[in-house]
Amino acid sequence: MGFPITRLRRLRTNPALRRLVGETDLCPADFVYPLFACPGKNIREPIESMTGCYHLSPEGIVAEAADAAALGIPAVLLFGLPESKDAIGSQAWAPDSAVCQSIRRIKELVPQMLVITDVCLCAYTDHGHCGVIKEGRIDNDSTLELLGRMAVAHAHAGADIVAPSDMMDGRVGAIRKALDTEGFTETAIMSYAAKYASAFYGPFRDAAHSAPEFGDRKTYQMDPVNARQAMREIELDIEEGADIIMVKPALAYLDVIHRARQRFDLPLAAYNVSGEYMMLQASAQAGLINGDDCMMEVLTAIKRAGADIIITYHAKKAAQLLRS
Ligand code: PBG
């Protein structure tokens, strides 16, 4: 039965009708808000490469977490900047790191806020790689124990979920084992399961001071040409004990999100990364697009593709618009 009996415009007549038949419903509860914790006191340093983002010392992180909670955002994702860096990234598991201090304070002052922590060595190593270096190569197996230590330190401070983003093989299993051995059986793992070697991380690496000193991340992060391989990465992480899986970046990988959604029943997260965020910020600032409208369109697309959870620097702004 086609035209003129069928007219698809009928259900687009007014906003209420469009809302009634809308297939995708974005809401603040879908968002995770990433924050950058730095050591010190009363530091709120704008991050040059990422408009609207800041390096925050622990009390500033708590204030942001409280803001986010008031907007209905259920979780923050913490990245840390260390006081000093070394070859193995030993500040990553320091019990008084900026991340651990921030976790403890959030849990004390904004207890309803879920705290997710990024588990990776790149911001803590002097060479900027996500693993330990042996004979000029990123060594997989000796990195695993260190990631376990980092996850345990975060769990100890009170993290609800740890999120390994290093892309070493076997890290989810190693982290699960380390957590369980220390009695943190309730700490969940959100694995950056299908994480691509993407140029869209550029602004973040300036923000986290985590650009590799030599080479690139292509021996551990995935090659953008592969989608089937992403399913294998995700499958292995699930076998090793991941509770939530992630595809990253989001926008250039909507097909991967869609495939993962069809294939797996775990909660699925997508990371709307720094370069994707800044594309919108920069073009809005240049007067080329309506930034708010494009932001909502992009976040809706990520959800429509199949993500349950959207990690985004837009979280606060988007939650504000959704609630107004
Ligand atoms: C750490 C990590 C990165 C991002 C999240 N965790 C950078 C990288 O892998 O180089 C990127 C986040 C973003 O671009 O917003 N490994």
Short mmCIF file of C-alpha atoms and ligand atoms in Angstrom, two decimals:
data_model
loop_
_atom_site.label_atom_id
_atom_site.label_comp_id
_atom_site.label_asym_id
_atom_site.label_seq_id
_atom_site.Cartn_x
_atom_site.Cartn_y
_atom_site.Cartn_z
CA MET A 1 0.00 0.00 0.00
CA GLY A 2 1.81 3.07 -1.21
CA PHE A 3 1.05 6.68 -1.86
CA PRO A 4 -1.51 8.30 -1.64
CA ILE A 5 -2.96 5.95 1.04
CA THR A 6 0.37 5.91 2.86
CA ARG A 7 1.87 9.27 3.70
CA LEU A 8 4.86 9.14 6.04
CA ARG A 9 4.65 12.90 6.57
CA ARG A 10 1.42 12.34 8.55
CA LEU A 11 3.37 11.38 11.66
CA ARG A 12 5.73 14.34 11.35
CA THR A 13 3.07 17.01 11.59
CA ASN A 14 3.95 18.48 14.98
CA PRO A 15 6.51 18.11 17.77
CA ALA A 16 4.26 16.05 20.08
CA LEU A 17 3.52 13.55 17.34
CA ARG A 18 7.17 13.34 16.40
CA ARG A 19 8.02 12.68 20.02
CA LEU A 20 5.33 10.04 20.33
CA VAL A 21 6.69 8.00 17.44
CA GLY A 22 10.39 8.70 18.07
CA GLU A 23 12.44 5.50 18.01
CA THR A 24 15.49 6.76 19.87
CA ASP A 25 15.27 8.50 23.20
CA LEU A 26 18.44 10.11 24.40
CA CYS A 27 18.57 10.91 28.12
CA PRO A 28 21.09 12.17 30.71
CA ALA A 29 21.22 8.67 32.23
CA ASP A 30 22.99 7.49 29.06
CA PHE A 31 26.00 9.72 29.62
CA VAL A 32 29.39 9.27 31.20
CA TYR A 33 31.30 12.50 31.76
CA PRO A 34 35.12 12.32 31.40
CA LEU A 35 37.28 14.47 33.69
CA PHE A 36 41.02 15.12 34.00
CA ALA A 37 42.40 14.95 37.53
CA CYS A 38 45.71 16.65 38.28
CA PRO A 39 47.67 16.88 41.53
CA GLY A 40 47.51 20.02 43.63
CA LYS A 41 44.92 22.33 45.10
CA ASN A 42 42.42 24.72 43.55
CA ILE A 43 43.67 24.07 40.05
CA ARG A 44 41.24 24.72 37.22
CA GLU A 45 43.39 25.03 34.13
CA PRO A 46 41.56 25.25 30.78
CA ILE A 47 42.79 22.54 28.40
CA GLU A 48 43.89 24.35 25.28
CA SER A 49 43.18 21.55 22.85
CA MET A 50 39.72 20.82 24.29
CA THR A 51 37.32 23.75 24.60
CA GLY A 52 35.29 23.64 27.80
CA CYS A 53 37.48 20.99 29.47
CA TYR A 54 39.83 21.55 32.40
CA HIS A 55 42.67 20.06 34.38
CA LEU A 56 41.15 19.89 37.84
CA SER A 57 42.67 19.13 41.21
CA PRO A 58 40.62 16.74 43.36
CA GLU A 59 38.27 19.31 44.97
CA GLY A 60 37.49 20.66 41.48
CA ILE A 61 36.75 17.15 40.24
CA VAL A 62 34.25 16.75 43.07
CA ALA A 63 32.55 20.04 42.11
CA GLU A 64 32.21 18.86 38.51
CA ALA A 65 30.90 15.50 39.67
CA ALA A 66 28.29 17.27 41.80
CA ASP A 67 27.24 19.42 38.82
CA ALA A 68 26.95 16.35 36.65
CA ALA A 69 24.93 14.51 39.30
CA ALA A 70 22.51 17.45 39.55
CA LEU A 71 21.96 17.15 35.80
CA GLY A 72 21.07 13.47 36.07
CA ILE A 73 24.37 12.12 34.74
CA PRO A 74 25.08 8.83 36.54
CA ALA A 75 28.84 8.45 36.05
CA VAL A 76 32.15 10.21 35.59
CA LEU A 77 35.23 8.72 33.95
CA LEU A 78 38.47 9.84 35.56
CA PHE A 79 41.80 10.31 33.81
CA GLY A 80 44.87 11.21 35.83
CA LEU A 81 47.93 13.34 35.40
CA PRO A 82 50.85 12.28 37.58
CA GLU A 83 53.32 14.39 39.53
CA SER A 84 56.18 12.58 37.76
CA LYS A 85 56.62 9.95 35.05
CA ASP A 86 58.98 6.97 34.75
CA ALA A 87 59.58 3.98 32.49
CA ILE A 88 56.92 1.75 34.03
CA GLY A 89 54.42 4.43 35.05
CA SER A 90 54.63 3.68 38.76
CA GLN A 91 52.53 6.71 39.75
CA ALA A 92 49.62 4.90 38.09
CA TRP A 93 49.11 2.76 41.20
CA ALA A 94 50.12 5.35 43.81
CA PRO A 95 47.49 5.32 46.56
CA ASP A 96 47.51 9.13 46.78
CA SER A 97 47.45 9.86 43.02
CA ALA A 98 45.16 12.65 41.81
CA VAL A 99 42.75 9.97 40.60
CA CYS A 100 42.64 8.09 43.92
CA GLN A 101 42.20 11.32 45.88
CA SER A 102 39.38 12.34 43.55
CA ILE A 103 37.66 8.97 43.88
CA ARG A 104 37.72 9.12 47.66
CA ARG A 105 36.32 12.65 47.72
CA ILE A 106 33.56 11.93 45.23
CA LYS A 107 32.53 8.85 47.18
CA GLU A 108 32.42 10.95 50.32
CA LEU A 109 30.66 14.05 48.97
CA VAL A 110 28.67 12.86 45.94
CA PRO A 111 28.06 9.22 46.87
CA GLN A 112 25.37 8.65 44.25
CA MET A 113 27.86 9.37 41.46
CA LEU A 114 29.40 6.29 39.88
CA VAL A 115 33.15 6.56 39.48
CA ILE A 116 34.76 4.89 36.50
CA THR A 117 38.54 5.12 36.14
CA ASP A 118 40.66 4.83 33.03
CA VAL A 119 43.24 2.11 33.53
CA CYS A 120 46.22 2.68 31.24
CA LEU A 121 49.87 3.58 31.68
CA CYS A 122 50.31 6.13 28.86
CA ALA A 123 49.83 9.25 30.98
CA TYR A 124 52.25 7.84 33.58
CA THR A 125 55.12 6.52 31.46
CA ASP A 126 57.93 8.84 30.36
CA HIS A 127 57.75 7.35 26.85
CA GLY A 128 53.98 7.80 26.58
CA HIS A 129 53.17 4.23 25.54
CA CYS A 130 50.37 2.23 27.13
CA GLY A 131 52.69 -0.64 28.06
CA VAL A 132 56.18 -1.39 29.29
CA ILE A 133 59.02 -1.25 26.77
CA LYS A 134 61.35 -4.19 26.26
CA GLU A 135 63.96 -4.12 23.53
CA GLY A 136 62.21 -1.26 21.81
CA ARG A 137 58.83 -3.00 21.73
CA ILE A 138 55.71 -2.64 23.81
CA ASP A 139 55.79 -5.77 25.94
CA ASN A 140 52.37 -7.29 26.46
CA ASP A 141 52.74 -9.74 29.30
CA SER A 142 54.84 -7.70 31.72
CA THR A 143 52.34 -4.83 31.33
CA LEU A 144 49.46 -6.96 32.63
CA GLU A 145 50.65 -7.10 36.21
CA LEU A 146 51.05 -3.32 36.34
CA LEU A 147 47.55 -2.76 35.00
CA GLY A 148 46.30 -5.09 37.72
CA ARG A 149 48.07 -2.98 40.34
CA MET A 150 46.55 0.20 38.92
CA ALA A 151 43.04 -1.28 38.91
CA VAL A 152 43.43 -2.50 42.50
CA ALA A 153 44.63 0.96 43.62
CA HIS A 154 41.53 2.52 42.09
CA ALA A 155 39.23 -0.11 43.59
CA HIS A 156 40.85 0.45 46.94
CA ALA A 157 40.09 4.16 46.71
CA GLY A 158 36.46 3.31 45.95
CA ALA A 159 36.11 3.14 42.16
CA ASP A 160 32.90 1.39 41.07
CA ILE A 161 34.14 0.45 37.62
CA VAL A 162 37.64 0.23 36.15
CA ALA A 163 38.07 0.77 32.43
CA PRO A 164 41.21 -0.65 30.83
CA SER A 165 42.09 1.30 27.66
CA ASP A 166 45.58 -0.05 26.94
CA MET A 167 44.66 -2.79 24.43
CA MET A 168 47.17 -5.36 25.73
CA ASP A 169 45.98 -8.93 25.14
CA GLY A 170 44.71 -10.61 28.27
CA ARG A 171 44.36 -7.47 30.37
CA VAL A 172 40.74 -7.95 31.29
CA GLY A 173 41.46 -11.40 32.71
CA ALA A 174 44.56 -10.15 34.52
CA ILE A 175 42.65 -7.23 36.04
CA ARG A 176 39.70 -9.44 37.07
CA LYS A 177 42.10 -11.81 38.79
CA ALA A 178 43.99 -9.01 40.54
CA LEU A 179 40.74 -7.43 41.77
CA ASP A 180 39.29 -10.72 42.99
CA THR A 181 42.51 -11.69 44.74
CA GLU A 182 42.33 -8.44 46.72
CA GLY A 183 38.67 -8.99 47.54
CA PHE A 184 37.22 -6.49 45.07
CA THR A 185 34.78 -8.95 43.57
CA GLU A 186 32.11 -6.25 43.15
CA THR A 187 34.27 -3.84 41.16
CA ALA A 188 33.09 -4.01 37.56
CA ILE A 189 35.20 -3.87 34.41
CA MET A 190 34.25 -1.77 31.42
CA SER A 191 36.72 -2.77 28.76
CA TYR A 192 37.72 -0.55 25.88
CA ALA A 193 37.24 -3.77 23.92
CA ALA A 194 37.35 -2.48 20.35
CA LYS A 195 39.67 0.50 20.53
CA TYR A 196 41.07 1.71 17.25
CA ALA A 197 44.38 3.41 16.53
CA SER A 198 42.63 6.67 15.75
CA ALA A 199 43.82 10.15 14.83
CA PHE A 200 40.73 11.44 16.64
CA TYR A 201 42.55 11.08 19.98
CA GLY A 202 44.82 14.04 19.10
CA PRO A 203 43.29 16.69 21.41
CA PHE A 204 43.12 14.19 24.31
CA ARG A 205 46.81 13.39 24.08
CA ASP A 206 47.60 17.06 24.54
CA ALA A 207 45.20 17.13 27.47
CA ALA A 208 46.59 14.00 29.15
CA HIS A 209 50.20 14.67 28.12
CA SER A 210 50.18 11.12 26.81
CA ALA A 211 51.42 11.30 23.21
CA PRO A 212 53.95 8.51 22.51
CA GLU A 213 57.55 9.74 22.38
CA PHE A 214 58.37 7.39 19.53
CA GLY A 215 56.34 5.40 17.02
CA ASP A 216 52.58 5.08 17.34
CA ARG A 217 50.00 2.82 18.95
CA LYS A 218 49.34 0.66 15.90
CA THR A 219 50.92 -2.49 17.37
CA TYR A 220 48.30 -2.60 20.11
CA GLN A 221 45.28 -0.52 19.10
CA MET A 222 43.13 -1.83 16.26
CA ASP A 223 43.51 -1.07 12.58
CA PRO A 224 40.55 1.06 11.38
CA VAL A 225 40.05 -1.19 8.34
CA ASN A 226 38.80 -4.05 10.55
CA ALA A 227 35.26 -4.66 11.80
CA ARG A 228 35.12 -8.47 12.11
CA GLN A 229 38.26 -8.34 14.22
CA ALA A 230 36.46 -5.98 16.59
CA MET A 231 33.97 -8.78 17.26
CA ARG A 232 36.87 -11.06 18.20
CA GLU A 233 38.32 -8.44 20.54
CA ILE A 234 34.95 -8.01 22.23
CA GLU A 235 34.33 -11.75 22.45
CA LEU A 236 37.68 -12.33 24.16
CA ASP A 237 37.11 -9.52 26.66
CA ILE A 238 33.73 -11.01 27.55
CA GLU A 239 35.34 -14.42 28.07
CA GLU A 240 37.92 -12.79 30.33
CA GLY A 241 35.22 -11.20 32.47
CA ALA A 242 34.29 -7.79 31.05
CA ASP A 243 30.98 -6.51 32.45
CA ILE A 244 30.53 -3.70 29.95
CA ILE A 245 32.09 -3.52 26.49
CA MET A 246 33.10 -0.43 24.56
CA VAL A 247 33.69 0.67 21.00
CA LYS A 248 35.99 3.65 20.53
CA PRO A 249 35.89 6.11 18.78
CA ALA A 250 32.16 6.35 18.12
CA LEU A 251 31.38 8.43 15.05
CA ALA A 252 33.70 6.89 12.50
CA TYR A 253 32.77 3.44 13.90
CA LEU A 254 28.98 3.47 14.06
CA ASP A 255 28.93 0.28 11.99
CA VAL A 256 31.06 -1.45 14.63
CA ILE A 257 28.69 -0.27 17.37
CA HIS A 258 25.77 -1.61 15.37
CA ARG A 259 27.41 -5.00 14.82
CA ALA A 260 28.39 -5.29 18.47
CA ARG A 261 24.83 -4.48 19.51
CA GLN A 262 23.42 -7.22 17.29
CA ARG A 263 25.91 -9.79 18.45
CA PHE A 264 26.37 -9.24 22.19
CA ASP A 265 23.94 -8.79 25.05
CA LEU A 266 26.25 -6.96 27.47
CA PRO A 267 25.78 -3.26 28.10
CA LEU A 268 27.53 -1.50 25.23
CA ALA A 269 29.38 1.80 25.61
CA ALA A 270 30.67 4.08 22.87
CA TYR A 271 33.31 6.75 23.37
CA ASN A 272 32.64 10.01 21.57
CA VAL A 273 36.34 10.97 21.63
CA SER A 274 38.17 14.27 21.88
CA GLY A 275 38.68 14.81 18.14
CA GLU A 276 35.02 14.16 17.46
CA TYR A 277 34.09 16.60 20.21
CA MET A 278 36.44 19.28 18.92
CA MET A 279 35.23 18.98 15.34
CA LEU A 280 31.86 20.25 16.53
CA GLN A 281 33.30 22.82 18.91
CA ALA A 282 35.58 24.26 16.24
CA SER A 283 32.97 24.42 13.52
CA ALA A 284 30.40 25.92 15.86
CA GLN A 285 32.93 28.50 16.96
CA ALA A 286 33.66 29.32 13.33
CA GLY A 287 29.94 29.92 12.83
CA LEU A 288 29.64 27.06 10.34
CA ILE A 289 27.10 24.92 12.21
CA ASN A 290 24.65 25.15 15.07
CA GLY A 291 26.76 23.43 17.71
CA ASP A 292 23.92 22.38 20.04
CA ASP A 293 21.81 20.90 17.26
CA CYS A 294 24.77 19.03 15.77
CA MET A 295 25.72 17.76 19.22
CA MET A 296 22.25 16.31 19.81
CA GLU A 297 22.20 14.79 16.34
CA VAL A 298 25.56 13.14 16.85
CA LEU A 299 24.70 11.76 20.31
CA THR A 300 21.38 10.47 19.00
CA ALA A 301 23.20 8.74 16.14
CA ILE A 302 25.50 6.96 18.58
CA LYS A 303 22.51 5.76 20.59
CA ARG A 304 20.56 4.80 17.45
CA ALA A 305 23.53 2.73 16.28
CA GLY A 306 23.12 0.67 19.45
CA ALA A 307 25.12 2.18 22.31
CA ASP A 308 23.52 2.03 25.77
CA ILE A 309 26.18 4.25 27.30
CA ILE A 310 27.76 7.30 25.67
CA ILE A 311 31.02 8.63 27.04
CA THR A 312 31.16 12.25 25.97
CA TYR A 313 32.68 15.62 26.82
CA HIS A 314 29.31 17.04 25.70
CA ALA A 315 27.59 15.31 28.65
CA LYS A 316 26.79 18.34 30.79
CA LYS A 317 25.66 20.54 27.91
CA ALA A 318 23.57 17.77 26.38
CA ALA A 319 21.97 16.89 29.74
CA GLN A 320 21.09 20.57 30.24
CA LEU A 321 19.37 20.72 26.86
CA LEU A 322 17.55 17.43 27.45
CA ARG A 323 16.19 18.70 30.75
CA SER A 324 15.12 22.13 29.52
C1 PBG B 1 44.55 6.13 27.04
C2 PBG B 1 43.36 6.75 26.41
C3 PBG B 1 43.26 7.55 25.26
C4 PBG B 1 41.93 7.97 25.18
C5 PBG B 1 41.28 7.41 26.25
N1 PBG B 1 42.16 6.64 26.99
C6 PBG B 1 44.30 8.01 24.32
C7 PBG B 1 45.03 7.05 23.47
O1 PBG B 1 44.75 5.85 23.44
O2 PBG B 1 45.98 7.52 22.84
C8 PBG B 1 41.36 8.88 24.13
C9 PBG B 1 40.17 9.67 24.55
C10 PBG B 1 39.81 10.79 23.65
O3 PBG B 1 40.42 11.05 22.61
O4 PBG B 1 38.85 11.48 24.01
N2 PBG B 1 45.09 5.05 26.39
#
